[in-house]
C-alpha cells in the first residue's frame, strides 16, 4: 500500500507559524512522525509539500496508477481551489482531508472546503495526529 501525504502552502512553516493555533511540531518533526507511522502500519509513504497550487495539482495527477491513498492538507487552498478538487476527482484515489486546527470553528471563510467534496473523510482539530489518523483510515479502506 502506497500513501501520498500532501501539504499545501505555509505548512513548511509548522512550529514557527502561529504556534497557538498549529502547535510547536515542526514540518521536519511531522515528516518523521508520518514515516514512523507508515512503518508501523506496513505502508510505503511519500511526503510532498508545496506553496504552489499548480504544483499540488501536478503531484496529484502524477499519483494516478501509482498511489493507493492520499492524505491532503491543502492549507489555505482548501478554501479556494477548484483545481485541487478537480485533480482529486480526476485521479479518483481515495483521499482524506486533514486540518491541524478546527477549521469549522474558525473564520467563516475557513468553513468552506472545496477539497472535501473529493475526500471520503475529513479530520480537523486533532493537531498533527490527524495525519496519522488519516493514514489509518486509508489503510482500513484499502484492506476492506
Ligand atoms: C489549515 C487550516 C487552513 O485554514 C490554513 O490556511 C492552513 C492550515 C490547518 O491545517 O488547520 O494553512 O489547513
Coordinates of N, CA and C and ligand atoms in Angstrom, one line a residue, residues 9-11 17 21-22 73-79 98-103 106 109-110 131, ligand 1:
X9 N 0.4 25.2 1.1 CA 1.1 26.4 1.5 C 1.2 26.7 3.0
X10 N 2.4 27.1 3.4 CA 2.8 27.5 4.7 C 2.9 26.4 5.7
X11 N 2.6 25.1 5.3 CA 2.8 24.0 6.2 C 4.2 23.7 6.5
X17 N 5.0 29.1 12.6 CA 3.8 29.9 12.3 C 2.7 29.7 13.4
X21 N -2.1 28.2 17.4 CA -3.1 27.5 16.5 C -2.6 26.2 16.0
X22 N -1.4 26.2 15.5 CA -0.9 25.0 14.8 C 0.1 24.1 15.6
X73 N -3.5 18.0 3.3 CA -3.9 19.2 4.0 C -3.5 20.3 3.0
X74 N -4.5 20.8 2.3 CA -4.2 21.8 1.2 C -4.0 23.2 1.8
X75 N -3.9 23.4 3.1 CA -3.7 24.7 3.7 C -4.8 25.7 3.2
X76 N -4.4 26.9 2.9 CA -5.4 27.9 2.5 C -6.1 27.6 1.2
X77 N -5.5 26.7 0.4 CA -6.1 26.3 -0.9 C -7.4 25.5 -0.7
X78 N -7.5 24.9 0.5 CA -8.7 24.2 0.9 C -10.0 25.0 0.5
X79 N -9.8 26.3 0.9 CA -11.0 27.2 0.9 C -11.2 27.9 -0.5
X98 N -7.1 16.6 5.9 CA -6.7 16.8 7.2 C -6.5 18.3 7.5
X99 N -6.9 18.8 8.6 CA -6.6 20.1 9.1 C -6.1 20.0 10.5
X100 N -5.0 20.7 10.8 CA -4.4 20.6 12.2 C -5.4 21.4 13.1
X101 N -5.9 22.5 12.7 CA -6.8 23.3 13.5 C -8.3 22.9 13.2
X102 N -9.1 23.4 14.1 CA -10.6 23.0 13.9 C -11.2 24.1 13.0
X103 N -11.0 23.9 11.7 CA -11.4 24.9 10.7 C -12.9 25.3 10.8
X106 N -13.5 28.2 13.1 CA -12.7 29.4 12.9 C -13.5 30.4 12.0
X109 N -14.6 32.0 6.3 CA -14.0 31.6 5.1 C -13.3 30.3 5.2
X110 N -12.9 29.9 6.4 CA -12.2 28.6 6.6 C -13.2 27.5 6.7
X131 N -2.9 13.5 10.9 CA -2.3 12.9 9.7 C -2.2 11.4 9.9
Ligands
LIG1 C1 -5.0 24.5 7.9 C2 -6.2 25.5 8.0 C3 -6.3 26.5 6.9 O1 -7.4 27.4 7.0 C4 -5.0 27.3 6.9 O2 -5.0 28.2 5.8 C5 -3.8 26.4 6.9 C6 -3.7 25.3 7.8 C7 -4.9 23.6 9.1 O3 -4.2 22.6 9.0 O4 -5.6 23.8 10.1 O5 -2.8 26.8 6.3 O6 -5.2 23.7 6.8

